[in-house]
Coordinates of C-alpha atoms in Angstrom, one line a residue:
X1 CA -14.8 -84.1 -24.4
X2 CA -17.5 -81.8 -25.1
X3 CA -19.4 -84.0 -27.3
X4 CA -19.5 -86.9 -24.7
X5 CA -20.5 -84.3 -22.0
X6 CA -23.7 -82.7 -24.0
X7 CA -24.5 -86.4 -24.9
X8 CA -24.1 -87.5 -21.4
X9 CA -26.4 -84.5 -20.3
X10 CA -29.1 -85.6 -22.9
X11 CA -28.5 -83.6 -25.7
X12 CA -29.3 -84.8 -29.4
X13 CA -26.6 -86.9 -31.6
X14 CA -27.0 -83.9 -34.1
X15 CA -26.8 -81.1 -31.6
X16 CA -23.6 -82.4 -29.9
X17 CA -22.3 -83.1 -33.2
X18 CA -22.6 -79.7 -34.3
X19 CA -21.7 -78.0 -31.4
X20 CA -18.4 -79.8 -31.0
X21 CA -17.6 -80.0 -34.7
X22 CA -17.9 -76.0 -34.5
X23 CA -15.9 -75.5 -32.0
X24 CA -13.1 -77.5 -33.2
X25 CA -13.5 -75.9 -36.6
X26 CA -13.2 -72.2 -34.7
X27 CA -10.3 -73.4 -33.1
X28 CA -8.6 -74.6 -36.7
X29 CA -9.0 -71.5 -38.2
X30 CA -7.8 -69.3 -35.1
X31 CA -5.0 -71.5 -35.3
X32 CA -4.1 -71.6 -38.8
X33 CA -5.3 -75.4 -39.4
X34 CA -1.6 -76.8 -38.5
X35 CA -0.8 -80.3 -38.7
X36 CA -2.0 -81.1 -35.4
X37 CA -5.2 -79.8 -35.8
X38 CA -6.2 -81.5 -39.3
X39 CA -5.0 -84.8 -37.7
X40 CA -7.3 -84.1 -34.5
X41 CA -10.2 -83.0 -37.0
X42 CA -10.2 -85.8 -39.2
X43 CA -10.0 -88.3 -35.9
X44 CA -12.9 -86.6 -34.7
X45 CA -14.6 -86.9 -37.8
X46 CA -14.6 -90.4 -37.5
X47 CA -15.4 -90.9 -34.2
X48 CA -18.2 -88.9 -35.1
X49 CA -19.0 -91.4 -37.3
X50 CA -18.3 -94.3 -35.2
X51 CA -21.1 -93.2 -32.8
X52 CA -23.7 -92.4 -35.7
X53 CA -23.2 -96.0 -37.0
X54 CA -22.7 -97.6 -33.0
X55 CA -19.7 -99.3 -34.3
X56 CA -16.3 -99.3 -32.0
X57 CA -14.0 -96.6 -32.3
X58 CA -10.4 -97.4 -33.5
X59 CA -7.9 -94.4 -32.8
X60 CA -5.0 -96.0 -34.8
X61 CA -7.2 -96.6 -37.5
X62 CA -8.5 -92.9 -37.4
X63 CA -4.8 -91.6 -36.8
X64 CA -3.8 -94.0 -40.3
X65 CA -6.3 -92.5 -42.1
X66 CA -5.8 -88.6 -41.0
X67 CA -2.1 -89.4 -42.2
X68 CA -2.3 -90.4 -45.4
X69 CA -4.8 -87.8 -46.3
X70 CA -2.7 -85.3 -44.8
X71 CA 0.6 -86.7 -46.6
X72 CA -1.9 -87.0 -50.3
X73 CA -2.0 -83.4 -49.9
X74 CA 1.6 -82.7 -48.9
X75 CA 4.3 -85.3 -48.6
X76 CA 6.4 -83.0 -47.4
X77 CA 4.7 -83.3 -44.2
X78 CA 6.2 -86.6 -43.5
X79 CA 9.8 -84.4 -42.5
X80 CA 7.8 -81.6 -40.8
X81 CA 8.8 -82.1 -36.3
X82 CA 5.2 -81.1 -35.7
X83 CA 3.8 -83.8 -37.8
X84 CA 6.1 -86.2 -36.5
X85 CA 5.9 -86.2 -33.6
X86 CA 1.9 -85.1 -33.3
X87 CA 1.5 -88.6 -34.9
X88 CA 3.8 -90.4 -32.1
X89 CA 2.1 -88.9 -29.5
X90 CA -1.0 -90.6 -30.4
X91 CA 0.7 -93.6 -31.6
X92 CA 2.1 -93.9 -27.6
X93 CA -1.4 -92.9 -26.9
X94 CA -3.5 -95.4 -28.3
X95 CA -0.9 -98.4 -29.1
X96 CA 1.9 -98.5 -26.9
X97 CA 0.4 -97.0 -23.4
X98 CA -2.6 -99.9 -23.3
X99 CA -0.1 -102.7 -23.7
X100 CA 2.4 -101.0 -21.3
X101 CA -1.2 -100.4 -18.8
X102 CA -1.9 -103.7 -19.4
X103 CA 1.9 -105.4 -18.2
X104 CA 2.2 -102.7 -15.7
X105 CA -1.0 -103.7 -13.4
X106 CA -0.6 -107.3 -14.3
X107 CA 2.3 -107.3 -12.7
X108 CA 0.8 -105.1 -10.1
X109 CA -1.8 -107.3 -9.5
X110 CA 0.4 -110.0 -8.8
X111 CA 3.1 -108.0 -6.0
X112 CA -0.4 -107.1 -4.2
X113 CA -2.0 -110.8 -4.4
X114 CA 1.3 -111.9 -3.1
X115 CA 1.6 -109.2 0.1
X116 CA 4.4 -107.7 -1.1
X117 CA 2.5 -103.8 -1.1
X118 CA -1.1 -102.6 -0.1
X119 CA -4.0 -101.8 -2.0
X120 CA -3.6 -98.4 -3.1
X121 CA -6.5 -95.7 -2.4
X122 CA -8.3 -94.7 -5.2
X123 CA -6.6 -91.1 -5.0
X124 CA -3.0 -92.5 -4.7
X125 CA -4.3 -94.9 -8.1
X126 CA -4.8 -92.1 -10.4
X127 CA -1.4 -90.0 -9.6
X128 CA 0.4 -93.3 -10.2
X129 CA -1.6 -94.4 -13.3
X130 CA -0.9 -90.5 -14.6
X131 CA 2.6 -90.7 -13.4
X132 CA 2.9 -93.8 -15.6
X133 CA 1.4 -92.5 -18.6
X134 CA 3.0 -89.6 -18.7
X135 CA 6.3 -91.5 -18.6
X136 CA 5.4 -93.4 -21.2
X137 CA 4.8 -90.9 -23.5
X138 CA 7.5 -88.8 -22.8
X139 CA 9.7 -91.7 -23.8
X140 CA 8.3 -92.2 -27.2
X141 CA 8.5 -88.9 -28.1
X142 CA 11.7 -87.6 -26.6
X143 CA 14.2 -89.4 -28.8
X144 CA 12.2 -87.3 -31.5
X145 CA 12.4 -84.4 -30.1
X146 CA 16.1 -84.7 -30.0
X147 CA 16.4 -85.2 -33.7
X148 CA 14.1 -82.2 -34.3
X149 CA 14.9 -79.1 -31.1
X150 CA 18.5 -80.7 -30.4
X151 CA 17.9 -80.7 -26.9
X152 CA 15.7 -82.2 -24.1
X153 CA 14.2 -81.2 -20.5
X154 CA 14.6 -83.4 -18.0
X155 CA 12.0 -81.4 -15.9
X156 CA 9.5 -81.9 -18.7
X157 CA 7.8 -84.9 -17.4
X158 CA 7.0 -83.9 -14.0
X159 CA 6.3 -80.0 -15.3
X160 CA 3.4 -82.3 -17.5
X161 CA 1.4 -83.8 -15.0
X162 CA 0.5 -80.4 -14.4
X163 CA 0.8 -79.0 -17.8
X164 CA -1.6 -81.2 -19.5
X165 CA -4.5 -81.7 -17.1
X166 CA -5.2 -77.5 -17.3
X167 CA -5.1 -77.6 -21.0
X168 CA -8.7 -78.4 -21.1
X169 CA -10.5 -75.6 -18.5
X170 CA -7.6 -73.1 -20.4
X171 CA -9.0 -73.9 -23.7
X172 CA -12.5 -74.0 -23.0
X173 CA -11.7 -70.4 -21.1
X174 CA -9.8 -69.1 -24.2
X175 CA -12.8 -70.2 -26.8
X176 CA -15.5 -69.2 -24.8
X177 CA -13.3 -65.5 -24.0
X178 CA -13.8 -65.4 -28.4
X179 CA -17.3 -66.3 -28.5
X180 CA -18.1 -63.8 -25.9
X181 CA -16.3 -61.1 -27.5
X182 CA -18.6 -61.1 -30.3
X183 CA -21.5 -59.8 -27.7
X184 CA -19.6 -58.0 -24.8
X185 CA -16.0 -56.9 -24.2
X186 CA -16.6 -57.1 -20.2
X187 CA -18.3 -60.5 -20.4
X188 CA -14.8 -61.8 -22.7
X189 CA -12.8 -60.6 -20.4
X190 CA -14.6 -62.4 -17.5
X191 CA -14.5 -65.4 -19.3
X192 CA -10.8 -65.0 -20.4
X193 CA -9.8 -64.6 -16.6
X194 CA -9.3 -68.4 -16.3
X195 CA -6.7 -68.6 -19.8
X196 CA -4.6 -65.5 -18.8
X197 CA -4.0 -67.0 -14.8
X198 CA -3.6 -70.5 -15.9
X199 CA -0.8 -69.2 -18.7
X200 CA 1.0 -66.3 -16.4
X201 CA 1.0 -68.8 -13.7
X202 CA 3.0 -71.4 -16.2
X203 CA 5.2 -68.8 -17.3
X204 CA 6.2 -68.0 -14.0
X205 CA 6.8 -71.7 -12.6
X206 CA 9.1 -72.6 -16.4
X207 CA 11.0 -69.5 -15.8
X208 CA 12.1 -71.1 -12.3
X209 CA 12.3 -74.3 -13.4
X210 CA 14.6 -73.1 -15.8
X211 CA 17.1 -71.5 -13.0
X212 CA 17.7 -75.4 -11.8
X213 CA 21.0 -77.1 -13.4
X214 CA 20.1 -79.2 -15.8
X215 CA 16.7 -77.9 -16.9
X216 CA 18.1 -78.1 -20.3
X217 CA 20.2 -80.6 -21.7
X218 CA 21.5 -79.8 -25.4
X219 CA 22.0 -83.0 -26.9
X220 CA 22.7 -81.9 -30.7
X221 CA 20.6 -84.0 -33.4
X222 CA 21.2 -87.7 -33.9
X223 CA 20.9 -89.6 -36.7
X224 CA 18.0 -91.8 -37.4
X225 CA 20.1 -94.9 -36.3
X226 CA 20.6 -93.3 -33.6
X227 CA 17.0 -92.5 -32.6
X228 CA 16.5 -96.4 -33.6
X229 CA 19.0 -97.2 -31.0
X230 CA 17.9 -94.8 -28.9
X231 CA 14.3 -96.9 -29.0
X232 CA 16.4 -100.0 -28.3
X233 CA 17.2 -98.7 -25.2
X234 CA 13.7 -97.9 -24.1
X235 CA 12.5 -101.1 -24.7
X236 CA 15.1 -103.3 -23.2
X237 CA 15.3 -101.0 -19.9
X238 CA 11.1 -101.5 -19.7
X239 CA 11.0 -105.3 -20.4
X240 CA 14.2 -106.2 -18.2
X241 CA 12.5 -103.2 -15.5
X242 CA 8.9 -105.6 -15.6
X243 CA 10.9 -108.8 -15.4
X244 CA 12.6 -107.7 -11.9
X245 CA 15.9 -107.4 -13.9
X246 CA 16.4 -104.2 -12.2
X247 CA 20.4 -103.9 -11.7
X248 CA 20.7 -105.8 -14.8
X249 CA 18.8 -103.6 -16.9
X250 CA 20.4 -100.6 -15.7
X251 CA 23.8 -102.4 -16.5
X252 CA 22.5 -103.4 -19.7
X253 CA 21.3 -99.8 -20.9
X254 CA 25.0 -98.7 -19.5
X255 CA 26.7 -101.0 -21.7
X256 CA 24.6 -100.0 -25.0
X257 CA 25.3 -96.4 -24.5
X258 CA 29.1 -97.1 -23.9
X259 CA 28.9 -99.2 -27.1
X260 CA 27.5 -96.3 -28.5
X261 CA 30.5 -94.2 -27.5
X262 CA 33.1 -96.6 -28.7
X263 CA 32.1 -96.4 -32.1
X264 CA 32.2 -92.8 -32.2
X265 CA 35.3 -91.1 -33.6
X266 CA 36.5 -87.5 -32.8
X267 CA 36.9 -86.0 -35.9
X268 CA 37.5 -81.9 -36.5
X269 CA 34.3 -80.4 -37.9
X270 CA 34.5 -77.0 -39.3
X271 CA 31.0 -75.7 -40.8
X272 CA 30.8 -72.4 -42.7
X273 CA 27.5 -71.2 -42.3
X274 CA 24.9 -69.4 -44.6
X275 CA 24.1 -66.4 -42.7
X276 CA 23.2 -64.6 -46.4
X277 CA 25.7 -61.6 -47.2
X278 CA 28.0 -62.3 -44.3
X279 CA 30.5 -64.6 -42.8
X280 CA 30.1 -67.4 -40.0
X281 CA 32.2 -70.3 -39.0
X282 CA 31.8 -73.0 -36.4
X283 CA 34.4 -75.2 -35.2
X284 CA 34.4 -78.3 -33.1
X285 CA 37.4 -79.7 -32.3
X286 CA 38.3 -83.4 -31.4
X287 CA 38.9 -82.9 -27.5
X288 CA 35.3 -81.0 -27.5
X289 CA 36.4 -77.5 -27.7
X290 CA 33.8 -75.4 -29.6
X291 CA 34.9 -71.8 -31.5
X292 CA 33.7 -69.4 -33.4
X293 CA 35.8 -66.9 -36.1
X294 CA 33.1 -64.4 -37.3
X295 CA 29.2 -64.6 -36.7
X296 CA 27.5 -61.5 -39.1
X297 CA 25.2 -60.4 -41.7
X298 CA 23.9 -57.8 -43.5
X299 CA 21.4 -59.5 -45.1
X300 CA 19.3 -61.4 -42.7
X301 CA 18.0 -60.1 -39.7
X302 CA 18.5 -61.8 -35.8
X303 CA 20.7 -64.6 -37.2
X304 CA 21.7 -65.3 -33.2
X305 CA 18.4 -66.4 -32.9
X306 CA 17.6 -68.1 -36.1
X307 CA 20.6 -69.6 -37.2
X308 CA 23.4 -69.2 -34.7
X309 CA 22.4 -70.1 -31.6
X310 CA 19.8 -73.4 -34.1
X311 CA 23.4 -74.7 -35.3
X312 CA 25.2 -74.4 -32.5
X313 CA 22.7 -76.6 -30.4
X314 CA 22.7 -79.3 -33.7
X315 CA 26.2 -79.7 -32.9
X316 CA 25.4 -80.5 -29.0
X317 CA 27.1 -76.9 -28.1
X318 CA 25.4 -74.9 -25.2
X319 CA 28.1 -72.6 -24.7
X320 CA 31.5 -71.1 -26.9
X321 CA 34.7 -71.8 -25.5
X322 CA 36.4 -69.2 -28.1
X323 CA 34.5 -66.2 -30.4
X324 CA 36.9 -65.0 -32.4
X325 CA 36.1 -61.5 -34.2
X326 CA 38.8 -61.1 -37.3
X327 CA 37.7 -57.5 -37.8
X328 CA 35.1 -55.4 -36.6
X329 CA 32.8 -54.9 -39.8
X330 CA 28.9 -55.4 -39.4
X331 CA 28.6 -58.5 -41.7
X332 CA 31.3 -60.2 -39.7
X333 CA 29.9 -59.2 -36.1
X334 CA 26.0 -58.7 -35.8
X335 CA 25.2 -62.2 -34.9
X336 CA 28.2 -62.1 -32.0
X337 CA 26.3 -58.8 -30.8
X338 CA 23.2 -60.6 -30.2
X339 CA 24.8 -64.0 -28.2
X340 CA 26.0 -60.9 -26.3
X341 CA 22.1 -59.3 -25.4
X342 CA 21.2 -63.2 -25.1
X343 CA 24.1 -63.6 -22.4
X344 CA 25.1 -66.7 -24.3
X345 CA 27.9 -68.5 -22.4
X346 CA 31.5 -67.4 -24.0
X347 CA 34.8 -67.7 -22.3
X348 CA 36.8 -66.4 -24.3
X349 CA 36.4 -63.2 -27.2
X350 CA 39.8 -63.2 -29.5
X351 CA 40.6 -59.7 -31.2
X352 CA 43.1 -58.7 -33.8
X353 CA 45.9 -56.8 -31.4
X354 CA 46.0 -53.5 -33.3
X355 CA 45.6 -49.6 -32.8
X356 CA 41.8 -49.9 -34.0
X357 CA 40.9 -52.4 -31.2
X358 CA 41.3 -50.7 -28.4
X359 CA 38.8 -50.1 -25.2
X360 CA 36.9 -47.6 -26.9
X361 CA 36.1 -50.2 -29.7
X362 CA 32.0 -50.4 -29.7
X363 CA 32.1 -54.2 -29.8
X364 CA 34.6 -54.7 -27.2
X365 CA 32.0 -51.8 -24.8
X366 CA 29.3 -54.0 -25.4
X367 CA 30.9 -57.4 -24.4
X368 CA 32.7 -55.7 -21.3
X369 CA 29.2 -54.4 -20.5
X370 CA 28.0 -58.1 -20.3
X371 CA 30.9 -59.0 -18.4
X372 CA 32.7 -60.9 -20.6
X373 CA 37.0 -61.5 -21.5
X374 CA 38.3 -60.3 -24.3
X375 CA 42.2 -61.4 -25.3
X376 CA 44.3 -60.2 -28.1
X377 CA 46.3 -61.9 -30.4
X378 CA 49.2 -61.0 -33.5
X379 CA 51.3 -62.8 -36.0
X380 CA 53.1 -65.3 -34.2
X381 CA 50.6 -66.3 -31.0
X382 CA 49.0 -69.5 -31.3
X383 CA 45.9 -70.9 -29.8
X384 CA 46.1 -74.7 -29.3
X385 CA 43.7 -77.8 -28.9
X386 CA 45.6 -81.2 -28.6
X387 CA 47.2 -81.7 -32.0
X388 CA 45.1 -79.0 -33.4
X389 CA 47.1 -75.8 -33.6
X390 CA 45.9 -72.3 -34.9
X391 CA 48.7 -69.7 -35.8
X392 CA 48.0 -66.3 -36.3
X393 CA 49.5 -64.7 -39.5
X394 CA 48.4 -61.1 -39.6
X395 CA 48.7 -58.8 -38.2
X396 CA 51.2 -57.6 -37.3
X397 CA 51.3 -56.2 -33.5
X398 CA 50.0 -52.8 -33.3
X399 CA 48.8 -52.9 -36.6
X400 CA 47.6 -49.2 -37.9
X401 CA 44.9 -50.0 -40.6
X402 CA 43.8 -47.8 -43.3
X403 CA 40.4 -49.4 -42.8
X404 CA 38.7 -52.7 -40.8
X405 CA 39.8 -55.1 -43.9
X406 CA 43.6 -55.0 -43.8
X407 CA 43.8 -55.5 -39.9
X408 CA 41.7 -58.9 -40.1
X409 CA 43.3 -61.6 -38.7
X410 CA 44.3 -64.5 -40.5
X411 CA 44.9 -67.6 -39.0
X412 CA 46.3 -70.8 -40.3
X413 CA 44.9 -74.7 -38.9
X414 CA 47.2 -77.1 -38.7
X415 CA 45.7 -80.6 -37.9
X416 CA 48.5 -83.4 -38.8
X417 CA 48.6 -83.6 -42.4
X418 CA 45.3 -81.4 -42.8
X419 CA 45.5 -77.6 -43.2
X420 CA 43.3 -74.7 -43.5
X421 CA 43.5 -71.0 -44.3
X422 CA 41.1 -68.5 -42.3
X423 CA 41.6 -65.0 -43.9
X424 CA 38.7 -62.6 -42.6
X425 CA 38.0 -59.6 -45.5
X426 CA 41.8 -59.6 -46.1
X427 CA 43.1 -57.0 -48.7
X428 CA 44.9 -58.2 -51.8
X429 CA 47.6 -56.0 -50.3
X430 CA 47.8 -57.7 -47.0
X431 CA 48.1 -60.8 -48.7
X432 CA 51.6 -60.6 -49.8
X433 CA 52.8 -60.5 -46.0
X434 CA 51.7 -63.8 -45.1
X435 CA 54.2 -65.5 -47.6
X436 CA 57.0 -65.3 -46.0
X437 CA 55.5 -66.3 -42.4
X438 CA 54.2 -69.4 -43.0
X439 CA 57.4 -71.2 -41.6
X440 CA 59.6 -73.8 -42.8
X441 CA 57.8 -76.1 -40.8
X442 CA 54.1 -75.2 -42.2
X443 CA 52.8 -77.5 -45.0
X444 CA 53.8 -76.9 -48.6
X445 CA 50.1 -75.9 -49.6
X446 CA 46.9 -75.4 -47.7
X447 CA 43.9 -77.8 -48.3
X448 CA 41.1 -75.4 -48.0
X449 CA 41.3 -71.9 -47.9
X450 CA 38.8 -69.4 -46.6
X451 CA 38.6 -66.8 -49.6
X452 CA 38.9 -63.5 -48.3
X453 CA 36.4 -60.9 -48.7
X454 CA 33.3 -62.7 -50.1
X455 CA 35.5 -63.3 -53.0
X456 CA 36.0 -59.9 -54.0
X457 CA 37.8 -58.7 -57.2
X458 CA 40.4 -56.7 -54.7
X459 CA 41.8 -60.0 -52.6
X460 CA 43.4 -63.1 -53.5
X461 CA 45.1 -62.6 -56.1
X462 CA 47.7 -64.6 -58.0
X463 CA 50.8 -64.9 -56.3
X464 CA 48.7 -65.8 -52.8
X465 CA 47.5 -68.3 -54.6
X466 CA 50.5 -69.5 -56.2
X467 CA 52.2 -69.3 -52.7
X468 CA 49.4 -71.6 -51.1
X469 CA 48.5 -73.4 -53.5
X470 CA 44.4 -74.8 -52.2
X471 CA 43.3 -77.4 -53.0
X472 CA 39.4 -76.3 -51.9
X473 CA 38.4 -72.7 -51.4
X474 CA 34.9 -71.9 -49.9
X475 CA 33.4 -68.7 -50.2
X476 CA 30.6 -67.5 -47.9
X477 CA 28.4 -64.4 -49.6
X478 CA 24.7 -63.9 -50.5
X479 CA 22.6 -65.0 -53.5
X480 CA 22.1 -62.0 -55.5
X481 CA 24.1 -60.0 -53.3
X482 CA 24.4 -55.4 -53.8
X483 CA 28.5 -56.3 -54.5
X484 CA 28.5 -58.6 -56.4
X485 CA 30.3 -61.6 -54.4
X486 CA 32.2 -63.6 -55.5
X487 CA 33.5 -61.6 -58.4
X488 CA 34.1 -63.4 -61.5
X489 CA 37.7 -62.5 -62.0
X490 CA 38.6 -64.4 -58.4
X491 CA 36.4 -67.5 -59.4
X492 CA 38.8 -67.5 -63.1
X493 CA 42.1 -67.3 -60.7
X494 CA 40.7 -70.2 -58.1
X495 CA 39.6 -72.3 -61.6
X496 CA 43.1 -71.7 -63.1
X497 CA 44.9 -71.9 -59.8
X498 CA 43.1 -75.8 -59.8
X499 CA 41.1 -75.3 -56.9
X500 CA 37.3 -76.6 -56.2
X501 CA 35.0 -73.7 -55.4
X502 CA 32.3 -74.1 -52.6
X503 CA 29.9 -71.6 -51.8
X504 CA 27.2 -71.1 -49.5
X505 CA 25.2 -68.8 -52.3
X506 CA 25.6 -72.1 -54.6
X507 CA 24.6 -74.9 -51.8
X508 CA 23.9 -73.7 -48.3
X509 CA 26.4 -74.7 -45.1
X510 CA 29.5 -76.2 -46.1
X511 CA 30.8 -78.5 -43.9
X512 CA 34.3 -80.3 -43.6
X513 CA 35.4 -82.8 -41.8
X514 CA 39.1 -84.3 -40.8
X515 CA 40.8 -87.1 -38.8
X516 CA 44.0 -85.3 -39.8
X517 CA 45.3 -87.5 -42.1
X518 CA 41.9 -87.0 -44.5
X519 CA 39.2 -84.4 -44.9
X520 CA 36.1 -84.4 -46.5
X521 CA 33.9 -81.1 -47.7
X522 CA 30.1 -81.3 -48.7
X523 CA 27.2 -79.1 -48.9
X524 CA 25.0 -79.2 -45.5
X525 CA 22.7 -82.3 -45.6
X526 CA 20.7 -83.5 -42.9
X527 CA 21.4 -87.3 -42.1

């Protein structure tokens, strides 16, 4: 923009070449030469070019070539969301906008030769025509941004019409701010005056946009056939829409995204997550309950914010039905203290229903202080979701613990054939009162068990595992972890008890996976 407007004014090829290409380079290295800004340099470079040698400018060609140089250098790029969808954006920009232009105002064209609407003042022409394009773009992009933020704002295109056109005068005000701070702190500040109003005053309009229902729509991350289908959809509903196909394109779209539906079968997904030296399980059932037993670390820092609240949006969850807290200790409970200071939606908070957990507990001040429900639970209450049922096992009601450990609760998942053993930092000790209480009608052995403790050398010992006889165990510690976790000893009695051993310190997030007949367990891997 600059370059045209200093060669419009007269200036020299050579001195608008060199003023724009400094500026863009001052702007690369304030901001750190990301993706978007390489792809925007090498474009420019060649339509630098394009004008020193008078031959036509090709922005897809341009776009092609800042691509593969950028992927030469790292292929890695070509999984990066910035990169992504940078690229699409001017991919809608310079390939799929034109032809869209082009149908639109024939079509156009031909209502107005016909009498069917006015001519349009030129005023009213350029709202539409930005409408339009904005529109456009925001549907070639947004089934990307699903895949890579999980969520979408409907808001978004309307917030962009005036968004985008104060880009320019903000970043012109911001560089100019810089350059001026080099000579004179009043005259950057003077200059800076435009940047700072045009930014407080978008801060203060998404903050009440944000108050509206529906300003953000989790959607959880697709699949690439899904995004493929979600494309599908785009292009029908705009072809059947220029056609004058309205009601059937509507009905069309309808159907796809019932089809859609159909084919998707509720399945029970449990993922343990790797929150480092700590413990964090997510559970989706079937009939679209969402729960959590445990969110803590000791080992990373604001894992709400980085990895809670992240994998609880990839899963299309905006809120908790059920946070269940198996014992109070910090690597079990610092990530549930944060969705607390975050106000994250929760309606229900499940304790262990002993002498430790009362009113006074810090945990249960802090969630009372946010105003949410807590509700206690002992051997024998059960929490159920359609043909999923969760028993509690331990403890016992009024439990006095010695410590936080033996007062975890344990529950036990019972999904048709498929079972599953949830045992907090349960004591070795401890362990020997959940044989008996399993019932007659419980399951002879327990698919997957949750070791206790990390896997320390102090639980699971023999005759638990003799009694339950897993067929999977999953750990959740560290790598490298201060205790050692899991100890050796309790991988030898898993081994020789015949059981697989996953662990998030091996592989990352385990997820499983069960229709309740079968079940499946694998390492996270992004389909």
């Amino acid at each position: 923009m600059l370059f045209r407007f200093l060669r419009k004014k007269g200036r020299s090829y050579a001195f608008s070449c060199i003023v724009g290409s400094g500026i863009l380079f001052f702007y690369a290295v304030m901001t750190g030469f990301g993706n978007s800004v390489f792809r925007a340099a090498v474009m420019f470079f060649c339509f630098l070019l394009a004008q020193y040698f008078g031959a036509e400018y090709d922005m897809i060609s341009s776009m092609s070539l800042a691509g593969i140089l950028m992927l030469l250098e790292h292929p890695w790029r070509l999984l990066e969301s910035g990169c992504v969808i940078s690229f699409a954006s001017i991919f809608s920009i310079g390939m799929i906008l034109p032809i869209a232009k082009e149908l639109w105002e024939k079509r156009s064209q031909n209502r107005l030769i016909a009498g069917e609407f006015p001519a349009e003042s030129p005023g009213k022409k350029i709202i539409r025509q930005a409408f339009f394009a904005n529109i456009v773009i925001s549907m070639s992009i947004t089934p990307l941004l699903l895949r890579f933020f999980y969520q979408w704002s409907p808001y978004s295109i309307l917030l962009n019409l005036f968004v985008i056109p104060a880009m320019s005068p903000l970043l012109i005000s911001a560089v100019l701010g810089g350059l001026l701070g080099f000579f004179s702190y009043v005259a950057a500040f003077l200059g800076c005056i435009p940047a700072v109003v045009l930014l407080r005053t978008f801060e203060m309009i998404f903050r009440l946009v944000k108050q509206i229902p529906g300003a953000v729509i989790v959607t959880g991350c697709p699949p690439w056939w899904e995004i493929l289908f979600l494309y599908l959809i785009e292009i029908s509903f705009f072809f059947l829409w220029y056609y004058r196909q309205k009601g059937f394109s509507v009905i069309f779209c309808l159907f796809l995204i019932a089809g859609r539906c159909f084919f998707t079968v509720p399945a029970l997904k449990i993922t343990m997550l790797d929150v480092g030296q700590g413990e964090c399980i997510f559970i989706k059932m079937p009939t679209g309950e969402s729960m959590l037993i445990d969110g803590g670390s000791t080992s990373k820092k604001n894992i709400a914010e980085y990895t809670l609240v992240p994998a609880l949006k990839y899963y299309g969850t905006d809120h908790l039905d059920y946070v269940i807290i198996t014992h109070t200790d910090e690597d079990h409970i610092s990530g549930i203290r944060e969705l607390f200071e975050q106000n994250y939606p929760i309606k229900h908070i499940v304790l262990p229903d002993t002498k430790a957990m009362n009113s006074s507990n810090a945990i249960q001040k802090a969630g009372k202080k946010k105003g949410y429900s807590f509700l206690k639970i002992s051997r024998t209450d059960q929490l159920n979701f359609g043909a999923i049922h969760l028993r509690c096992l331990h403890p016992q009601k009024g439990w006095e613990a010695e410590d936080t450990n033996s007062g975890s609760l344990v529950l036990y998942l019972t999904y048709d054939k498929f079972t599953m053993l949830f045992t907090g930092d349960l004591n070795g000790e401890q362990e020997s009162l959940l044989e008996p209480d399993r019932g007659e009608e419980s399951m002879p052995s327990v698919n997957i068990l949750k070791v206790a403790h990390h896997g320390s050398k102090n639980s699971t010992t023999k005759s638990f595992l003799e009694e339950f006889q897993p067929q999977k165990a999953i750990i959740s510690a560290g790598k490298n972890n201060l205790y050692g976790h899991p100890h050796k000893e309790t991988i030898k009695k898993l081994q020789k008890n015949g059981a697989d051993i996953y662990g998030t310190l091996w592989g990352g997030a385990i997820i499983i996976e069960s229709d309740g007949q079968k079940y499946k367990i694998n390492y996270f891997k992004r389909g």
